[in-house]
Short mmCIF file of C-alpha atoms and ligand atoms in Angstrom, two decimals:
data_model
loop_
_atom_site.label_atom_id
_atom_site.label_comp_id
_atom_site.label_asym_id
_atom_site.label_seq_id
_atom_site.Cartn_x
_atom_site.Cartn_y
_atom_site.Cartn_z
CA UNK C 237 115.10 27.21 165.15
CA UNK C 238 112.24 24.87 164.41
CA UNK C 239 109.90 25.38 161.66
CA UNK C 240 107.13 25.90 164.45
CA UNK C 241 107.44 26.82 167.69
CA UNK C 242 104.47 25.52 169.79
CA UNK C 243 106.15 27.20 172.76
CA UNK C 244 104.72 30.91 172.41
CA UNK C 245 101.62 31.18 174.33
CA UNK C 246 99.97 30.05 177.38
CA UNK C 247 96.99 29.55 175.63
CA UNK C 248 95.21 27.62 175.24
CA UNK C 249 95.77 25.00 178.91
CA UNK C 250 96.31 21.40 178.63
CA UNK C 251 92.02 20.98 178.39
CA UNK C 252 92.17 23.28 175.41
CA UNK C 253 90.49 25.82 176.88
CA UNK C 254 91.33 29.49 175.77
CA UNK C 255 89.68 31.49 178.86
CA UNK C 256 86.15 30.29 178.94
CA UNK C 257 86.22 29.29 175.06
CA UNK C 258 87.72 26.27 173.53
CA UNK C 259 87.21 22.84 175.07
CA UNK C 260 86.20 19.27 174.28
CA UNK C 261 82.47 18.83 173.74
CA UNK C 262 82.35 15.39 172.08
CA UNK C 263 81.44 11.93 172.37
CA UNK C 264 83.54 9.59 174.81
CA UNK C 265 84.56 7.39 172.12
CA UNK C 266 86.57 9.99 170.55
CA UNK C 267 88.52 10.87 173.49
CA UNK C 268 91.08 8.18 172.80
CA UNK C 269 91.66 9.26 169.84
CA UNK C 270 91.64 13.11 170.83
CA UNK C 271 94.42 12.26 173.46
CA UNK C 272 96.38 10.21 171.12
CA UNK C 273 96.62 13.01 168.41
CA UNK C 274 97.83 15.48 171.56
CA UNK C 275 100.27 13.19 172.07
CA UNK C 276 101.55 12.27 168.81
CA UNK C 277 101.04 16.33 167.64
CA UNK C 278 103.63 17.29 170.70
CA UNK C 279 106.12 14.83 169.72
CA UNK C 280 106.10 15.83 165.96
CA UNK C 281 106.65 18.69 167.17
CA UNK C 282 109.61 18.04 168.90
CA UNK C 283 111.28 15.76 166.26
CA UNK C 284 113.70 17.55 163.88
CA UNK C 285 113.18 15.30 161.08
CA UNK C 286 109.17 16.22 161.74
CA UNK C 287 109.88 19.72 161.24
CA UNK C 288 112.37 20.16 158.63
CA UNK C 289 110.17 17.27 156.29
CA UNK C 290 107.20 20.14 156.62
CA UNK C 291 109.34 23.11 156.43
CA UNK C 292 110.80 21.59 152.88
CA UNK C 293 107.37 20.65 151.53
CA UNK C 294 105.90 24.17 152.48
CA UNK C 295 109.20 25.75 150.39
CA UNK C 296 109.65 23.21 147.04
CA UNK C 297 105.95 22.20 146.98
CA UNK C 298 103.88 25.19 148.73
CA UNK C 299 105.92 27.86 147.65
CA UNK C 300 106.64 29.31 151.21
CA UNK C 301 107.25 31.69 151.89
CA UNK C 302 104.51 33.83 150.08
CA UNK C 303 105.34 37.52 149.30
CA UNK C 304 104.28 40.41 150.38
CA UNK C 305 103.35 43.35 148.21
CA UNK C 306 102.82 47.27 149.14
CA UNK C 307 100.18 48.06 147.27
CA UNK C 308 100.78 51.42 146.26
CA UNK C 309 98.05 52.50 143.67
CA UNK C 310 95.76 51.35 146.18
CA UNK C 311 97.32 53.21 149.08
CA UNK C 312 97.66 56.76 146.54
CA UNK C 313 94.19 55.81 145.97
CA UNK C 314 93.11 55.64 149.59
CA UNK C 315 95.29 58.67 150.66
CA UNK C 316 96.20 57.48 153.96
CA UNK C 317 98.07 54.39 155.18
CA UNK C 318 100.48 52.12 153.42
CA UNK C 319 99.09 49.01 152.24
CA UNK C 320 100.54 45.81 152.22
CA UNK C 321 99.18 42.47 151.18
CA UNK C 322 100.60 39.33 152.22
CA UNK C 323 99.95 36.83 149.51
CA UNK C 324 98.77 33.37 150.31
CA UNK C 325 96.69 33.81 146.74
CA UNK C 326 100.27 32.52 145.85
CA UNK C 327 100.46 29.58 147.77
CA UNK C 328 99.74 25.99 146.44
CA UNK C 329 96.20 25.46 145.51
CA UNK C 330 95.02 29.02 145.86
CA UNK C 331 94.75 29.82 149.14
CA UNK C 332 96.45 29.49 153.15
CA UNK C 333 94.34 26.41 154.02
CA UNK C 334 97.45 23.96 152.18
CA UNK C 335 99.24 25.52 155.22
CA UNK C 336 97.35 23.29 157.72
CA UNK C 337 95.95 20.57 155.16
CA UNK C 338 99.63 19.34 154.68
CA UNK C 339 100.86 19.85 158.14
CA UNK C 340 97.88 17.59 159.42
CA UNK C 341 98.41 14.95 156.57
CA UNK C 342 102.32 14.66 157.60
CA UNK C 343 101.17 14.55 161.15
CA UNK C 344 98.61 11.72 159.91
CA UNK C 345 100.95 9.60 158.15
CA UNK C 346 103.52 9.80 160.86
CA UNK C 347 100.97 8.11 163.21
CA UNK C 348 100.26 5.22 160.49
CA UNK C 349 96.60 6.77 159.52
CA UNK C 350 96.10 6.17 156.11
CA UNK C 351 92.69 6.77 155.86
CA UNK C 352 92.22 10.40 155.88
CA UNK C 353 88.62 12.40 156.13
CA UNK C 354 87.83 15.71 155.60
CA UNK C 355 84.75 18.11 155.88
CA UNK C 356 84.50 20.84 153.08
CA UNK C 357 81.88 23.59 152.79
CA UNK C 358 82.61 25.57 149.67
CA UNK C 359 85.30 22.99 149.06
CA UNK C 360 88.64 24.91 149.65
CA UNK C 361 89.68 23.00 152.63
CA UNK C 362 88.98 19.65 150.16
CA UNK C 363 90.49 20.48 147.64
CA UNK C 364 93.58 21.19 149.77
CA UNK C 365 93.20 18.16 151.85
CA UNK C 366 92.61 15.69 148.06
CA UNK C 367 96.11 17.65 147.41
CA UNK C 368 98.00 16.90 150.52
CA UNK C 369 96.39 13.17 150.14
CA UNK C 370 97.72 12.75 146.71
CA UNK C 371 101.30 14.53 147.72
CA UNK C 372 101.91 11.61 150.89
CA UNK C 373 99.83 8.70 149.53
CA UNK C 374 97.16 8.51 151.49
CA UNK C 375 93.25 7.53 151.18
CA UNK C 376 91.12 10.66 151.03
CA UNK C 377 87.26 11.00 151.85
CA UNK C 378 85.88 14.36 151.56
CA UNK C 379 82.16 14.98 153.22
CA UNK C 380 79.90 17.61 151.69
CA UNK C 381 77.07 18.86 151.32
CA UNK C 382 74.54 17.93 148.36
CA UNK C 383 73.65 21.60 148.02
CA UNK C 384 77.41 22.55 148.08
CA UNK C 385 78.07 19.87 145.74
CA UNK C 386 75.51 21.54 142.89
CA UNK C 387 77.20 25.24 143.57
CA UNK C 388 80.89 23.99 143.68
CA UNK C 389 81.04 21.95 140.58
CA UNK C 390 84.94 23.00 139.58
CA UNK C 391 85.89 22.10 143.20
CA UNK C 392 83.99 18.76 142.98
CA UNK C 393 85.87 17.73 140.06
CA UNK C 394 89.28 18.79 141.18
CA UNK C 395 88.79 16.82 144.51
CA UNK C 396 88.08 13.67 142.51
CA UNK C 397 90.67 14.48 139.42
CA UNK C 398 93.27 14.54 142.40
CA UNK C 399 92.19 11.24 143.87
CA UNK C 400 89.54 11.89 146.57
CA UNK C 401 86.15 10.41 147.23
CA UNK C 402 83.74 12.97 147.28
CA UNK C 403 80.48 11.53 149.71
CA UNK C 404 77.20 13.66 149.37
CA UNK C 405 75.71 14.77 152.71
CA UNK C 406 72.02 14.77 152.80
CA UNK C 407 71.30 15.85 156.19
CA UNK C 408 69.67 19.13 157.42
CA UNK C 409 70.62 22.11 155.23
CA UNK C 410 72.62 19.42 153.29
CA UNK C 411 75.63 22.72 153.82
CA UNK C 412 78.60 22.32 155.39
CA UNK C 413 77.34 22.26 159.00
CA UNK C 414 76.08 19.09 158.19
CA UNK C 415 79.23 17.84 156.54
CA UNK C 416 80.91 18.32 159.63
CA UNK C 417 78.62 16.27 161.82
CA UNK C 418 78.87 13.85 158.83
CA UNK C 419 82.42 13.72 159.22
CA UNK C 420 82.53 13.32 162.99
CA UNK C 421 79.80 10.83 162.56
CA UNK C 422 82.62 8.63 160.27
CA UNK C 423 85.02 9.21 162.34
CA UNK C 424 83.75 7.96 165.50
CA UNK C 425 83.00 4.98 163.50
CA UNK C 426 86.49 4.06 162.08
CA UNK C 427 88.49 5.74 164.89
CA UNK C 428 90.97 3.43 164.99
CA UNK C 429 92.27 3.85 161.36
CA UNK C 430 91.35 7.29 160.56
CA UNK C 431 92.43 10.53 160.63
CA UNK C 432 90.08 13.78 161.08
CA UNK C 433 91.82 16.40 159.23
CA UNK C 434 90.12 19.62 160.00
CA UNK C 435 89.64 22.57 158.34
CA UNK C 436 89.95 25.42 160.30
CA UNK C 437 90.66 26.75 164.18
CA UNK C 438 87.66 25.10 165.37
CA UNK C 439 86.44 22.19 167.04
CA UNK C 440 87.49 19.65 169.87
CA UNK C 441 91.21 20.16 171.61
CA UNK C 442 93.85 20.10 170.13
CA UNK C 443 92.52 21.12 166.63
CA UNK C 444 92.73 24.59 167.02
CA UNK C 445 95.60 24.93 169.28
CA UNK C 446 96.98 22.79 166.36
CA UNK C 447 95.60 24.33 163.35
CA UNK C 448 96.36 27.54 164.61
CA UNK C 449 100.37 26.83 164.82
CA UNK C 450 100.05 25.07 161.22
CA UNK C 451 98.86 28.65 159.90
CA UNK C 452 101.05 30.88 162.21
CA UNK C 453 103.57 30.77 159.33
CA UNK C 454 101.82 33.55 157.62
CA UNK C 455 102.37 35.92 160.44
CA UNK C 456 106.02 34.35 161.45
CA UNK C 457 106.98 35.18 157.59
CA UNK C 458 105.39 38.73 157.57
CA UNK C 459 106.44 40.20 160.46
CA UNK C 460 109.88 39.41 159.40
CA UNK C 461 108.92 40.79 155.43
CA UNK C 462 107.13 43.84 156.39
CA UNK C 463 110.42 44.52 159.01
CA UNK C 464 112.66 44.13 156.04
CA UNK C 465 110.64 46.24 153.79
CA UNK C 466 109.78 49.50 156.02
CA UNK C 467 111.84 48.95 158.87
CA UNK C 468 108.66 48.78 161.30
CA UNK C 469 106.11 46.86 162.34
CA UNK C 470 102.42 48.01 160.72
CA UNK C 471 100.28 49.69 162.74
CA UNK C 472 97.33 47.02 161.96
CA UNK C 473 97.10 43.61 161.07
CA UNK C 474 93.59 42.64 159.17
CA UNK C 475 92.28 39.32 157.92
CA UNK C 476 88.69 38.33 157.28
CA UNK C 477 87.23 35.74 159.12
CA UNK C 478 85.44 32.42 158.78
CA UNK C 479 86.19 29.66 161.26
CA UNK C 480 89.45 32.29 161.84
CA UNK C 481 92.64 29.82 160.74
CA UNK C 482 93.83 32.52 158.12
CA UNK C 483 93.51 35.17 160.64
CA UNK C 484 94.70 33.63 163.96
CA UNK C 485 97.44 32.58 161.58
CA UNK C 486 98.80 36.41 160.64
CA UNK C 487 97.61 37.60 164.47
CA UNK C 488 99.41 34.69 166.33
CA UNK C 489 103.23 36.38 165.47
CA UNK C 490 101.61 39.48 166.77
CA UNK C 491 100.25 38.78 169.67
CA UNK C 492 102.81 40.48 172.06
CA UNK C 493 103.34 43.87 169.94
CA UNK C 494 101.23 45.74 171.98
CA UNK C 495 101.66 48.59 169.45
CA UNK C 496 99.54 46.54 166.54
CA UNK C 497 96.21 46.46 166.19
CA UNK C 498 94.23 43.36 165.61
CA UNK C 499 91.26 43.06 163.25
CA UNK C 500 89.43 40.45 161.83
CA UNK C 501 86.42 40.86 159.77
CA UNK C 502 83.38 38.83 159.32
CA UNK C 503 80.69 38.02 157.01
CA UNK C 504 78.25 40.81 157.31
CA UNK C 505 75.74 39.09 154.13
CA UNK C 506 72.63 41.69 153.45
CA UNK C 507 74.04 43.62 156.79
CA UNK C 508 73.43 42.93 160.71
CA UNK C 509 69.59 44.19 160.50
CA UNK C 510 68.42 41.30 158.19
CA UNK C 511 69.33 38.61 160.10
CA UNK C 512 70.93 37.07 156.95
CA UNK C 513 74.87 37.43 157.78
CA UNK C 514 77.36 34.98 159.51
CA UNK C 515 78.44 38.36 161.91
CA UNK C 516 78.96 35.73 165.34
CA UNK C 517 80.27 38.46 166.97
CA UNK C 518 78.05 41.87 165.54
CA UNK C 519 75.10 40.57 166.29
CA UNK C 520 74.54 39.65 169.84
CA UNK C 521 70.61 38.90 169.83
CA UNK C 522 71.59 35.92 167.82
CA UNK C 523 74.97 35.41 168.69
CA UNK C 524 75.86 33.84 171.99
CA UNK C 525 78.63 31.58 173.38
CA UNK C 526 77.53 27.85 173.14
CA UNK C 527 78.83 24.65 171.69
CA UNK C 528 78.88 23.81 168.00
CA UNK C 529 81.40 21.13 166.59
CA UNK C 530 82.98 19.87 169.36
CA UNK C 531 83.93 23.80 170.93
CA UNK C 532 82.63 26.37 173.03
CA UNK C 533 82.21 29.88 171.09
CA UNK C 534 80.10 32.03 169.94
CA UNK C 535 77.61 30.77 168.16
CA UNK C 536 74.52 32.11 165.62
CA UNK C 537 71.45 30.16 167.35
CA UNK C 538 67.98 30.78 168.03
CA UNK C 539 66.55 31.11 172.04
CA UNK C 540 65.71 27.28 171.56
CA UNK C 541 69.70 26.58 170.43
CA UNK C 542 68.88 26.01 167.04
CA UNK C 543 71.86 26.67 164.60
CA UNK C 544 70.93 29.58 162.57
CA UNK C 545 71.04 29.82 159.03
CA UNK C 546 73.91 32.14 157.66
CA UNK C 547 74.56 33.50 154.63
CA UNK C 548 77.61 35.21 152.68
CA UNK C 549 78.55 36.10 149.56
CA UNK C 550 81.70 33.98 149.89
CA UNK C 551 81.48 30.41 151.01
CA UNK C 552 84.01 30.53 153.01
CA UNK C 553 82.99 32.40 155.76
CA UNK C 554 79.76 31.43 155.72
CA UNK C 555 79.55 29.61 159.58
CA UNK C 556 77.34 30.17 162.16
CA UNK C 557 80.23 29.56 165.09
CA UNK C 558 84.01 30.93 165.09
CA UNK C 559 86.91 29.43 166.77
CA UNK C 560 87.13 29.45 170.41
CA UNK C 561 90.38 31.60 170.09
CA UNK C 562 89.11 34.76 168.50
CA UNK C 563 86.13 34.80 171.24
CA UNK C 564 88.66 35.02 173.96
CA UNK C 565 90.83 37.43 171.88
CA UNK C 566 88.17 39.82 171.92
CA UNK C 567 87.12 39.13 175.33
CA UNK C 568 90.63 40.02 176.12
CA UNK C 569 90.58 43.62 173.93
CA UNK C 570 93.72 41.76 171.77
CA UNK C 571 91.55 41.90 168.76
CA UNK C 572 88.70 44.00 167.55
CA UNK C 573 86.30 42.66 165.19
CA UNK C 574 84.02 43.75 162.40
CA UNK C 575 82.15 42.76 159.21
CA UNK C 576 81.77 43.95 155.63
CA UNK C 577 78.44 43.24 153.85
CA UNK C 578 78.16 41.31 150.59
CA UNK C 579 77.91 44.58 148.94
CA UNK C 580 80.99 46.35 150.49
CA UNK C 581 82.99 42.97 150.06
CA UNK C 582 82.00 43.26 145.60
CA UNK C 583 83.27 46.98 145.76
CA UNK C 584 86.62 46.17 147.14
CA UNK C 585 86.98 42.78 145.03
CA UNK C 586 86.76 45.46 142.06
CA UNK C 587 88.79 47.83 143.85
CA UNK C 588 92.46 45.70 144.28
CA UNK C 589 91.21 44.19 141.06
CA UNK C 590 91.45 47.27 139.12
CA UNK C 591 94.26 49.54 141.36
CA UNK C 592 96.99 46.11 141.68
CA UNK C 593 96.19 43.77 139.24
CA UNK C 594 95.30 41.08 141.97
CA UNK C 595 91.82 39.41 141.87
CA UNK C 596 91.19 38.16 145.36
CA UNK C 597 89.00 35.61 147.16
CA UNK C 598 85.61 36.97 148.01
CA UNK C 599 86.53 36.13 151.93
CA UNK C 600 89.97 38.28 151.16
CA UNK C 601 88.18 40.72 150.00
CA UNK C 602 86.15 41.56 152.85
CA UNK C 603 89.74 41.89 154.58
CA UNK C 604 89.56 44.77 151.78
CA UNK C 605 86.74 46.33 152.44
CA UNK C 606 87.77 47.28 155.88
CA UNK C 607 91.09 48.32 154.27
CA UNK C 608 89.03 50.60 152.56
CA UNK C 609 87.03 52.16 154.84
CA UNK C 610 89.93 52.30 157.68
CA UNK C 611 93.11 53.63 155.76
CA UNK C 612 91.80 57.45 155.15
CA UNK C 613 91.75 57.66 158.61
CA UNK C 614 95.07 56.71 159.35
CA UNK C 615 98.08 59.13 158.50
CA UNK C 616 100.61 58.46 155.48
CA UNK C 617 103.43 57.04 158.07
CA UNK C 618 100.98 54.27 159.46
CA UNK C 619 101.07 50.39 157.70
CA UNK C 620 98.29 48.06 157.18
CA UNK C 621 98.81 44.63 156.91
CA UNK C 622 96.13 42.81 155.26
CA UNK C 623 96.22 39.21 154.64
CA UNK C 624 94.71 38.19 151.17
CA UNK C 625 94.18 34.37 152.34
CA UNK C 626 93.32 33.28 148.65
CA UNK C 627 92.85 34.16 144.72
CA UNK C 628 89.45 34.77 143.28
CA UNK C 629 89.48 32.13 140.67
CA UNK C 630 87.01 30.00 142.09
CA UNK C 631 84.53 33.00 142.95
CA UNK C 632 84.10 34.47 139.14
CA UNK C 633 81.00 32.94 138.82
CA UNK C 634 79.79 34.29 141.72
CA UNK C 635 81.17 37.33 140.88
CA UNK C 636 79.16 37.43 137.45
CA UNK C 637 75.84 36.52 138.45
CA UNK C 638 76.26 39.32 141.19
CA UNK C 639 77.45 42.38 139.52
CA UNK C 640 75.70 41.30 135.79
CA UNK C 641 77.95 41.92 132.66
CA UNK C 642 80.08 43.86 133.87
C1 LIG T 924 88.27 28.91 153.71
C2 LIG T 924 88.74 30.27 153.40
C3 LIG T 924 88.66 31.32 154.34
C4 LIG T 924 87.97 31.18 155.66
O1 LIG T 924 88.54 30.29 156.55
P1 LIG T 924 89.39 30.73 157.82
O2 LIG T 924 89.58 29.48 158.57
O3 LIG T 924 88.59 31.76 158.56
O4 LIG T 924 90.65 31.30 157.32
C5 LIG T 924 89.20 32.55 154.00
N1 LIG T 924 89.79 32.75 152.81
C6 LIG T 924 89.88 31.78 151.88
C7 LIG T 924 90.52 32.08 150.58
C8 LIG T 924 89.36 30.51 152.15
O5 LIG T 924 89.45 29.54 151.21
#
């Protein structure tokens, strides 16, 4: 069987569109280059070589497949459900997003790109990208945000200890938003030599169509693990989510067990009523589909379609849009979605800290907090699946300043 198999769904249709979300909102001088990567995405796809070249470097290099654990102090603590973590803390670099950052760099320097560019907000996705770059030889150019740059100092350094250019955005809110359109901006430029590797289930067709199968390996692997280990299938699958490639990654192998419940969490910051969240689907006065990055979604936007400012305690999910797939998944009733606030999200970081030894990323840790809250009120024979996307190394400091000496 191949490594991925791109022939599971029906979404989304050859325009990219998942229902009414999903699309190709972008200037006509990138839709050469958007056709070409279809094109030269399918075909990977269907080459052997292709397949087993990524399946080998996500084993030896990755360290696929990732493990998962039932946490059981957590579950005696909880009294409820059984809890089990799938643990892409483990993988490579920290976190899932190696998953798609070396599956797009293959893909890149199998169409002779070697002139990579990424966009990186807290700087996960370049740090993973530098690392991919520096695994296949090729050029890296990582955009981001000045005011990113000053809060992510570690990240900054690793990007350019593993080889990458780092180039300081000083548009707008200087944030990643602005990185993005940075990074478009490039690549509409040098189209011709230059690969736009993206950082999560978002933007113009086929990116997350193809991020999306680059991530579904954490669900393929679990549904098989959790099978092995209880005999079942859980009862619920929940990941946290940011532009949604960790979570469409776990729900993807799901998607036709009716019996299992899909639900991603989102950044709920101070909570819904200050306005100072990234909750694109809680909060529907400022939440409402519309374009942002190349894709229709739901997007955080004032009544003149202004981007709203967002905020989160963790980086990562701290974006005012969300990728076209989860807006048609809950349009559909697949998936059910939900936030945990800043506060809620520092509990439950303390929480697995303390009951499993595991220190998780702030964005994994809202997954947590919604394990918390949900798993009294399920009976002792019902599973949870909860993916914890990445470790909480890089959020200490954050950590720190928030809870004081603790
Ligand atoms: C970037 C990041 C996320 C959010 O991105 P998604 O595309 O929503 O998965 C979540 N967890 C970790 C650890 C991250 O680094």
């Amino acid at each position: 069987m191949a490594y991925i198999d791109i022939n599971t769904t029906n979404v989304p249709d050859e325009r990219g569109y998942f229902g009414e979300f999903g699309g190709r909102f972008v200037p006509e001088t990138l839709v050469p280059a958007l056709n070409e990567l279809v094109t030269a995405y399918e075909d990977a796809m269907k080459d052997d070589a292709f397949q087993q070249e990524l399946a080998y470097l996500q084993r030896t290099y990755t360290g696929r497949p990732t493990p998962v654990t039932y946490a059981k102090r957590l579950s005696e603590k909880l009294g409820g459900a059984q809890i089990y973590l799938k643990r892409e803390d483990l993988a490579h670099t920290g976190a899932h997003k190696i998953n798609n950052a070396l599956g797009q760099a293959l893909l890149a320097k199998r169409m002779g790109k070697q002139r990579v560019i990424a966009e990186t907000g807290a700087g996960q996705h370049g740090v993973a990208s530098a690392t991919a770059a520096a695994l296949l030889g090729l050029d890296c150019h990582v955009y981001m945000g000045s005011v990113d740059i000053a809060r992510q100092q570690p990240n900054v350094f690793r990007m350019k200890l593993l080889g990458a250019e780092v180039i300081p955005v000083e548009s707008g809110s200087k944030t990643l938003k602005d990185a993005i359109n940075e990074a478009i901006r490039d690549w509409v430029t040098n189209v011709r030599d230059t690969f736009y590797l993206l950082g999560s289930a978002l933007g113009p067709h086929p990116y997350p169509r193809m991020v999306r199968d680059f991530q579904s390996v954490i669900g393929v692997e679990a549904r098989q693990q959790i099978q092995e280990m209880t005999g079942r299938l859980p009862d619920v699958c929940v990941a946290c989510v940011g532009g949604g490639s960790n979570a469409i990654g776990l729900f993807h192998a799901f998607r036709d067990d009716q019996s299992v419940d899909l639900i991603g969490v989102e950044a709920g910051g101070h909570g819904i009523a200050s306005g100072q969240h990234a909750a694109r689907f809680a909060d529907l006065n400022i939440s409402r589909p519309g374009v942002l990055h190349g894709t229709k979604s739901y997007v955080m936007q004032d009544e003149n379609g202004q981007i709203m400012h967002t905020h989160s305690i963790s980086a990562g999910l701290d974006y005012a849009s969300v990728g076209p797939e989860h807006a048609y998944l809950r349009a559909n009733e697949r998936a059910f979605y939900t936030f945990a606030t800043d506060e809620e999200t520092l509990a439950a970081f303390q929480t697995l800290s303390q009951t499993e030894g595991i220190i998780p990323a702030l964005e994994s840790a809202h997954a947590v907090a919604e394990v918390i809250k949900r798993a009294p009120q399920m009976r002792r024979d019902q599973i949870i699946l909860v993916n914890l996307s990445g470790r909480g190394d890089k959020d200490l400091d954050t950590v720190i300043q928030a809870l004081g000496n603790i």
